[in-house]
Short mmCIF file of C-alpha atoms and ligand atoms in Angstrom, two decimals:
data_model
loop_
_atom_site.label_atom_id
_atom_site.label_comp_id
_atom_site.label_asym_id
_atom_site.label_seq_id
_atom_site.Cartn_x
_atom_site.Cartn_y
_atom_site.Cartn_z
CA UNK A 95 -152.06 5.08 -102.52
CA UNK A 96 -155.43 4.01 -103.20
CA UNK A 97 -158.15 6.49 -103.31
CA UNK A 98 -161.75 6.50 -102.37
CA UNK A 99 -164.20 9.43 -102.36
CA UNK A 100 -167.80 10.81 -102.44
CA UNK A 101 -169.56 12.66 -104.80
CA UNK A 102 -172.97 14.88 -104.15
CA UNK A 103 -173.51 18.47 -102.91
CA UNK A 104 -173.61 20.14 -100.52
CA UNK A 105 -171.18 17.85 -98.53
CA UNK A 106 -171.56 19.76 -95.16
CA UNK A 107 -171.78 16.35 -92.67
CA UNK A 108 -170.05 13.37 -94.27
CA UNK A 109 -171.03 9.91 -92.84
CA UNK A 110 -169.21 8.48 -95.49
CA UNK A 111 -165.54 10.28 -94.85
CA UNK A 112 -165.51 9.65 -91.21
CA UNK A 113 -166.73 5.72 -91.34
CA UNK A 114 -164.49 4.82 -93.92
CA UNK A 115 -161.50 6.41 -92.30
CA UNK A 116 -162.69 5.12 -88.86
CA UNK A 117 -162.97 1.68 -90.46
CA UNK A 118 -159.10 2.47 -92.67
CA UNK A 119 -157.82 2.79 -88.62
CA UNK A 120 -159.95 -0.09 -87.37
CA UNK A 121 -159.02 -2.62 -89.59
CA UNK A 122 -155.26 -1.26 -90.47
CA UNK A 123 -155.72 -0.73 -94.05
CA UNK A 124 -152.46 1.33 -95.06
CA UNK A 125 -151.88 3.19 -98.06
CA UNK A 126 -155.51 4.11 -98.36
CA UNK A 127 -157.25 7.85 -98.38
CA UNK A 128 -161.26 9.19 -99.02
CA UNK A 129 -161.90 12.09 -100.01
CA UNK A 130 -164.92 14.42 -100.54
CA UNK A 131 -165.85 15.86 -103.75
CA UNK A 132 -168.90 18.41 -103.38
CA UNK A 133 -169.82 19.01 -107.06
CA UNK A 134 -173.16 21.13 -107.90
CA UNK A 135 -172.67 19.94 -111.82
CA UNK A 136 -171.97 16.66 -112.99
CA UNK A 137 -170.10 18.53 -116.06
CA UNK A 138 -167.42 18.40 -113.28
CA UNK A 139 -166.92 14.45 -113.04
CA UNK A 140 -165.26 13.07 -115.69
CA UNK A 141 -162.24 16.03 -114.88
CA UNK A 142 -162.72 14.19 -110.96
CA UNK A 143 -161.73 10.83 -113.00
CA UNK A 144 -159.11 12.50 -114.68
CA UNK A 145 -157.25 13.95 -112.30
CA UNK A 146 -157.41 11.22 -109.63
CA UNK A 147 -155.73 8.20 -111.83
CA UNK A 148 -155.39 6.41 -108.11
CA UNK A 149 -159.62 6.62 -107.52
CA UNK A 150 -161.11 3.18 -107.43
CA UNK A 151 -164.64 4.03 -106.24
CA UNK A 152 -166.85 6.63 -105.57
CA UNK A 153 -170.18 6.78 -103.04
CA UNK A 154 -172.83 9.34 -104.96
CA UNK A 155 -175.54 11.18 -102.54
CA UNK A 156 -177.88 13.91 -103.41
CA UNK A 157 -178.32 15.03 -105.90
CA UNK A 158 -176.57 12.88 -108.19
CA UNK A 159 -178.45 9.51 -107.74
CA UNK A 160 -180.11 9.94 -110.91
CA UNK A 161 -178.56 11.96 -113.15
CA UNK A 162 -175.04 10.62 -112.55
CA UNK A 163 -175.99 7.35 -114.88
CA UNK A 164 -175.71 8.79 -118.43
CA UNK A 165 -171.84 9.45 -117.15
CA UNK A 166 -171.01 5.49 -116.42
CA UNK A 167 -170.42 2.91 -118.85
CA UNK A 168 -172.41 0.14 -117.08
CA UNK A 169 -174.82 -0.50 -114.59
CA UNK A 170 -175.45 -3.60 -112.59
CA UNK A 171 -178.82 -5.42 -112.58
CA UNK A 172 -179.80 -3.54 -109.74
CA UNK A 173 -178.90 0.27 -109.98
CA UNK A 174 -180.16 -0.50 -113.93
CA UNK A 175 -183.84 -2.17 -112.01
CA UNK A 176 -183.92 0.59 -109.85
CA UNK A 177 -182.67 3.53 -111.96
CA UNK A 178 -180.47 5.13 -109.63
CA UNK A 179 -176.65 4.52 -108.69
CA UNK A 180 -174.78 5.45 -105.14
CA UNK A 181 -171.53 3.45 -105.41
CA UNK A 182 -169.68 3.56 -108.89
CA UNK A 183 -166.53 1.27 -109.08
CA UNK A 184 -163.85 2.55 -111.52
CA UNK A 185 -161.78 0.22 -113.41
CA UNK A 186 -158.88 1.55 -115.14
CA UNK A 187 -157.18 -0.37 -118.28
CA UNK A 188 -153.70 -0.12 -116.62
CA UNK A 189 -154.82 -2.52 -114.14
CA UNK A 190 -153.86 -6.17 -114.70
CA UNK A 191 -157.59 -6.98 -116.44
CA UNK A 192 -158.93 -8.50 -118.92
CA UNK A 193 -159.46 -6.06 -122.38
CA UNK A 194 -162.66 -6.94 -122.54
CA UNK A 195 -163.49 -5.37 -119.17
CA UNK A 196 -163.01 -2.23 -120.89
CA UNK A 197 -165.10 -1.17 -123.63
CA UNK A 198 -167.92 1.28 -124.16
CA UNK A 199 -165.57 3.61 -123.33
CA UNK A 200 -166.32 7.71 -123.05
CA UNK A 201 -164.04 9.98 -124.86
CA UNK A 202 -164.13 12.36 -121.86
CA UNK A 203 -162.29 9.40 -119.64
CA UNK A 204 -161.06 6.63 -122.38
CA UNK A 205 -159.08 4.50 -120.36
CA UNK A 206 -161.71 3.96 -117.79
CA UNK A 207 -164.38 1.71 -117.15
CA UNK A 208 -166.85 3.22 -115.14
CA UNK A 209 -169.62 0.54 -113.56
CA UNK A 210 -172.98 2.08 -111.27
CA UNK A 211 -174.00 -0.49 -108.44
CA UNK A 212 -176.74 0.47 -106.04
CA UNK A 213 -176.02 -0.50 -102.15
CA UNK A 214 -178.55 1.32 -100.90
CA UNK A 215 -181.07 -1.31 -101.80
CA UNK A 216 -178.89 -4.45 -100.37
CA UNK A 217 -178.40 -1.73 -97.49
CA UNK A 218 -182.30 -1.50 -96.78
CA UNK A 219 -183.23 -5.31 -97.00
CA UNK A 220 -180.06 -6.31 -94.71
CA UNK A 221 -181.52 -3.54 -91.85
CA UNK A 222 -185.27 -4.37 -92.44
CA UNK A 223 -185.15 -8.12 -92.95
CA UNK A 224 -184.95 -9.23 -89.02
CA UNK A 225 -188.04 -6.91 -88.39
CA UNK A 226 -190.70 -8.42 -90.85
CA UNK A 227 -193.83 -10.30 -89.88
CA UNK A 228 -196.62 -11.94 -91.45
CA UNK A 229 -198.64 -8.89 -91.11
CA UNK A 230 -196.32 -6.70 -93.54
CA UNK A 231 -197.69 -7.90 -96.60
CA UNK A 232 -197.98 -4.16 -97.81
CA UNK A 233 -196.08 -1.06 -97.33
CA UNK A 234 -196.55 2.91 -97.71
CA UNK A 235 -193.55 4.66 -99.24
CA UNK A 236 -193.74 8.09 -98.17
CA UNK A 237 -191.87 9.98 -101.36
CA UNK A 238 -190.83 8.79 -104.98
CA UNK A 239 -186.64 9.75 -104.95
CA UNK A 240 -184.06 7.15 -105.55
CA UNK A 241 -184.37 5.84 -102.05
CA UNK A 242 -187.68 5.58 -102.35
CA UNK A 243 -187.53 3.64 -105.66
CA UNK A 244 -184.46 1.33 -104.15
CA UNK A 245 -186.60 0.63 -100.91
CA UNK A 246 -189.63 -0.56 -103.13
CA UNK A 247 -186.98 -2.65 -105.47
CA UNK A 248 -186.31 -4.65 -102.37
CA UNK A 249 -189.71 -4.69 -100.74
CA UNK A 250 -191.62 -5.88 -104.29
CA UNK A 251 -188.74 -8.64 -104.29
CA UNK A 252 -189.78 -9.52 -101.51
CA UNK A 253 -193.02 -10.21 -102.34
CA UNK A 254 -194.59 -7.26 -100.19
CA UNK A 255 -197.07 -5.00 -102.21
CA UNK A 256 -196.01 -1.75 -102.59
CA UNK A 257 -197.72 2.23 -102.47
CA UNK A 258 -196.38 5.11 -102.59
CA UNK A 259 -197.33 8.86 -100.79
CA UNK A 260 -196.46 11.74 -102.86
CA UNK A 261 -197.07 15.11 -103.39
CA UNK A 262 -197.04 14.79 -107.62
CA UNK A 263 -199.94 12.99 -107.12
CA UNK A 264 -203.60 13.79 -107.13
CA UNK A 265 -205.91 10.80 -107.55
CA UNK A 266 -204.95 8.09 -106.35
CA UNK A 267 -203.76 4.86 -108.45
CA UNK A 268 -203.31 1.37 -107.98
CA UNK A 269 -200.16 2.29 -105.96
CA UNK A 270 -200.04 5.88 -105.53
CA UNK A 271 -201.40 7.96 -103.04
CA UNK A 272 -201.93 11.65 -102.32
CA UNK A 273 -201.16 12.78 -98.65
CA UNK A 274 -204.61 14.25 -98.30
CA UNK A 275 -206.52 10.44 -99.66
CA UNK A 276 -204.93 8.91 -96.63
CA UNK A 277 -207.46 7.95 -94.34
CA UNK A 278 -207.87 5.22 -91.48
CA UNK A 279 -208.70 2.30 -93.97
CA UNK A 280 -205.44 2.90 -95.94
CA UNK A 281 -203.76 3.06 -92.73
CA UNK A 282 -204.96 0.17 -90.70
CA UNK A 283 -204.65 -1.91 -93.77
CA UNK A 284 -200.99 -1.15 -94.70
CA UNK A 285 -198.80 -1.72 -91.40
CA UNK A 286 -195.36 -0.92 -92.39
CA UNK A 287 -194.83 2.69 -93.33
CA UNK A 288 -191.24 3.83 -94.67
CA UNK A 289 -190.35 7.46 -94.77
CA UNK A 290 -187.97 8.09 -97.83
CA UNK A 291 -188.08 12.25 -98.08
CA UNK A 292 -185.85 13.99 -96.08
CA UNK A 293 -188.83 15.37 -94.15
CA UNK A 294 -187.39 15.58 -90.16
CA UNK A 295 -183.76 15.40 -91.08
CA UNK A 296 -181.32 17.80 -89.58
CA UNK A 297 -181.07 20.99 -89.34
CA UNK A 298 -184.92 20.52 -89.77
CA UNK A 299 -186.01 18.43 -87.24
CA UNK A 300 -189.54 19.83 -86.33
CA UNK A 301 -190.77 19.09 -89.92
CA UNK A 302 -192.33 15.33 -90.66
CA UNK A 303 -194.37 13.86 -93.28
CA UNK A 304 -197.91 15.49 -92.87
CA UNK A 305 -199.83 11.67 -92.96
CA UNK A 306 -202.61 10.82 -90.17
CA UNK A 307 -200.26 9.38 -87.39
CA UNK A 308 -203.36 8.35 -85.14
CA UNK A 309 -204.18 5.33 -87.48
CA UNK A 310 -200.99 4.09 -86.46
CA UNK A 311 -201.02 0.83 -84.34
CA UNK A 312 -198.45 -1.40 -82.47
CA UNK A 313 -199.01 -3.75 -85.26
CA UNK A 314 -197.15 -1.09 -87.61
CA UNK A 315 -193.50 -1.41 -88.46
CA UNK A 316 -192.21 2.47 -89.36
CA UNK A 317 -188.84 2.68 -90.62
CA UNK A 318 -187.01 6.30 -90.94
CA UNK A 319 -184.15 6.37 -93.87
CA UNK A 320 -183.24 9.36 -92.19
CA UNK A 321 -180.40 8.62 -89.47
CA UNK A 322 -179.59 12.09 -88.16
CA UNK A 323 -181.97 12.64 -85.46
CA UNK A 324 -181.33 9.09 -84.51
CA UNK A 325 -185.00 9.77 -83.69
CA UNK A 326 -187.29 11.83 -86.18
CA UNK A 327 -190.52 13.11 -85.15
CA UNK A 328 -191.92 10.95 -87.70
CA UNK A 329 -190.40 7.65 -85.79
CA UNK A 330 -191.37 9.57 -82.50
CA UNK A 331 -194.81 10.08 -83.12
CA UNK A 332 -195.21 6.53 -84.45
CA UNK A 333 -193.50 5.24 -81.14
CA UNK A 334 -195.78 7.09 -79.43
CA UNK A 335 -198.88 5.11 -80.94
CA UNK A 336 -196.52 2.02 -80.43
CA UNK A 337 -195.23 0.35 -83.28
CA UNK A 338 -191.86 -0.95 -84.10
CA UNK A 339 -189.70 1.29 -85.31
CA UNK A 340 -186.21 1.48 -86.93
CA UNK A 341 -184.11 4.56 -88.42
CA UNK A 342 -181.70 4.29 -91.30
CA UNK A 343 -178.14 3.94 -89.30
CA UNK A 344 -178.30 0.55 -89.96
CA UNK A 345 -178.75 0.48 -93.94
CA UNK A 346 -175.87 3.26 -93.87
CA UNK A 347 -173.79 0.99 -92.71
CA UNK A 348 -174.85 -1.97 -94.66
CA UNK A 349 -174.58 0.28 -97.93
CA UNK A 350 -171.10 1.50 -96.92
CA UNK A 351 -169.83 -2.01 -96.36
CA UNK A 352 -171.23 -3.01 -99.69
CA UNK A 353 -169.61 -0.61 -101.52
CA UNK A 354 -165.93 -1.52 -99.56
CA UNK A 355 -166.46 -4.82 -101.12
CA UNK A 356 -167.71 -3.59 -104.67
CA UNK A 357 -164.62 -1.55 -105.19
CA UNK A 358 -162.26 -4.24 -103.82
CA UNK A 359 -163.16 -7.22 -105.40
P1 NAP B 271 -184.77 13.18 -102.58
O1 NAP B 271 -184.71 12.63 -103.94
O2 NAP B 271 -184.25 14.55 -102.31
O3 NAP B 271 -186.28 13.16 -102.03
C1 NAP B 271 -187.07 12.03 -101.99
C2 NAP B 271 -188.52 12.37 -102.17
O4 NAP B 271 -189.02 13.00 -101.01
C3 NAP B 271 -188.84 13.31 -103.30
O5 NAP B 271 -188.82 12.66 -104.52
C4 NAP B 271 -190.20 13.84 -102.89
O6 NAP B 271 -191.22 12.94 -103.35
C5 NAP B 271 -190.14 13.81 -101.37
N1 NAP B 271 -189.89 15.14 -100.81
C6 NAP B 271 -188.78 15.91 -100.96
N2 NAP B 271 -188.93 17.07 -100.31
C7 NAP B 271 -190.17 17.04 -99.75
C8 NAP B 271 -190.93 17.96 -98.97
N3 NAP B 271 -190.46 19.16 -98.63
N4 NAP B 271 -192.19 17.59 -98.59
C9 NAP B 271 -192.69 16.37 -98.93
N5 NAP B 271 -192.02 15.47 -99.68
C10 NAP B 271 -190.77 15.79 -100.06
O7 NAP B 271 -184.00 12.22 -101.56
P2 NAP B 271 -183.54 10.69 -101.67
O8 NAP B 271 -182.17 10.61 -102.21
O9 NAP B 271 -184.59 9.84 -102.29
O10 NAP B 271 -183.40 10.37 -100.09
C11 NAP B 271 -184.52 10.46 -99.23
C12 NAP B 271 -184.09 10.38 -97.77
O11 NAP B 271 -183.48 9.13 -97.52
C13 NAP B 271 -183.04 11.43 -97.38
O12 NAP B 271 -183.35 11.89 -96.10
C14 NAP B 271 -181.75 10.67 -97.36
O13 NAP B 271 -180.80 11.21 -96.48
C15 NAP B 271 -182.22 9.32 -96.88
N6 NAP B 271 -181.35 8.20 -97.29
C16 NAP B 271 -180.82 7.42 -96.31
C17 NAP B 271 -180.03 6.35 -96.66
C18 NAP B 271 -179.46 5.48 -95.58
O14 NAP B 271 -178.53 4.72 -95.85
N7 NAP B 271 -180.01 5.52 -94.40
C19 NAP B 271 -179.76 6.07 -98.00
C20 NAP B 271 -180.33 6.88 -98.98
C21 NAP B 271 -181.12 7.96 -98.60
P3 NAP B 271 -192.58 13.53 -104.06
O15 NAP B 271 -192.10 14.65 -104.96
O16 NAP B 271 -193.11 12.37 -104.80
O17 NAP B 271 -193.46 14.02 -102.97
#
């Protein structure tokens, strides 16, 4: 049986579990389990590898993003631009591949290859792509996390200038901004605005970034990462000054599907 799992902690409400064993059902794929592993310590991974010789692939959610790369053996272009990994692929040298495939190998799991991808980022541009206009030529991260950095990977690529909102910072910089320097001229001049701290997500879902919301135009494009509300006050209270908004159930997906493919090609 082939295995697939999730790594991060805590692990209290799963998308990943329940869409990839809704999709195993779906789309009859037999033989096939996922599994959650909620590790606090990544001094806890390599025994995960171990003692799983039938994982092929692992999702990675808070808090692991970051730290998890000093444990892989490769990174692709992406994860390595971005500097943060949510989908590893694991390659084992009993499969039928080539012996160069596996090198670099750790001592802690020596017959593995272990390779980072990041999906988020493919999973942001594939949900945000259809909503771009002309007038989205700059953006407003709202925190500095691995989402945030994958969401400006995408959006510089793009060709879309890119800021960020953060609490670390207190004068502002070419792209940095503190949440007290925002004002209506930063506002009305950057009209797409994309939360990336868990600010509104559930259980806490009076709480949203503290940014001047009356600035906000139907000429702005506001996109939530957060999925769960489906609407968070910070996507309500930009609706309410009517712009375009989107939440993150869309990139989750996107991500997920990515990562299916990843580990099965
Ligand atoms: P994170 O590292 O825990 O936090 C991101 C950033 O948010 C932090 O670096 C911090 O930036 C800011 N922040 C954290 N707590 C805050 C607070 N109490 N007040 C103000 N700012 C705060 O999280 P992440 O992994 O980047 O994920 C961010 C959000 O995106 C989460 O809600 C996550 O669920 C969501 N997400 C969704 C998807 C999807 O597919 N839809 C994918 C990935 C992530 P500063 O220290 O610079 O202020």
């Amino acid at each position: 049986m082939k295995l697939y799992g999730l790594i991060g902690y805590p692990l209290t409400h799963s998308f990943s579990e329940k869409y990839f064993k809704a999709k195993f059902q779906k789309e009859n794929i037999s033989d096939v389990d996922f599994k959650t592993f909620a590790i606090k310590d990544l001094k806890d991974f390599s025994s995960i590898i171990k003692s799983n010789d039938n994982l092929k692939g692992l999702s990675v959610t808070i808090p692991h993003k970051e730290n998890i790369i000093p444990f892989l053996d490769e990174l692709d272009e992406t994860a390595k631009n971005i500097g943060a990994v949510n989908c590893v692929k694991i390659v084992r040298s009993s499969e039928n591949v080539d012996s160069s495939t596996i090198q670099n190998l750790k001592p802690e799991t020596s017959n593995v290859k272990l390779i980072g991808f990041n999906t988020d980022a493919y999973g942001f541009q594939q949900s945000i792509k259809p909503f771009l206009e002309t007038q989205h030529e700059k953006a407003l991260i709202i925190g500095t996390g691995g989402a945030a950095k994958a969401v400006a990977y995408v959006l510089k690529n793009i060709g879309i200038d890119v800021h960020f909102v953060s609490r670390k910072t207190n004068h502002s910089t070419n792209n940095s901004f503190s949440y007290s320097e925002l004002n209506q001229n930063i506002v009305s001049k950057i009209k797409l605005i994309v939360n990336a701290t868990p600010l509104g997500m559930y259980p806490n879902t009076n709480e949203s970034p503290e940014i001047p919301y009356e600035y906000i135009t139907s000429e702005h494009l506001c996109y939530d990462l957060i999925y769960n509300p489906e609407e968070s006050l910070f996507l309500q209270k930009a609706k309410n000054n009517g712009a375009v908004t989107i939440n993150g159930l869309s990139m989750l997906h996107h991500q997920a599907d990515k990562a299916w493919e990843i580990w099965n090609k």
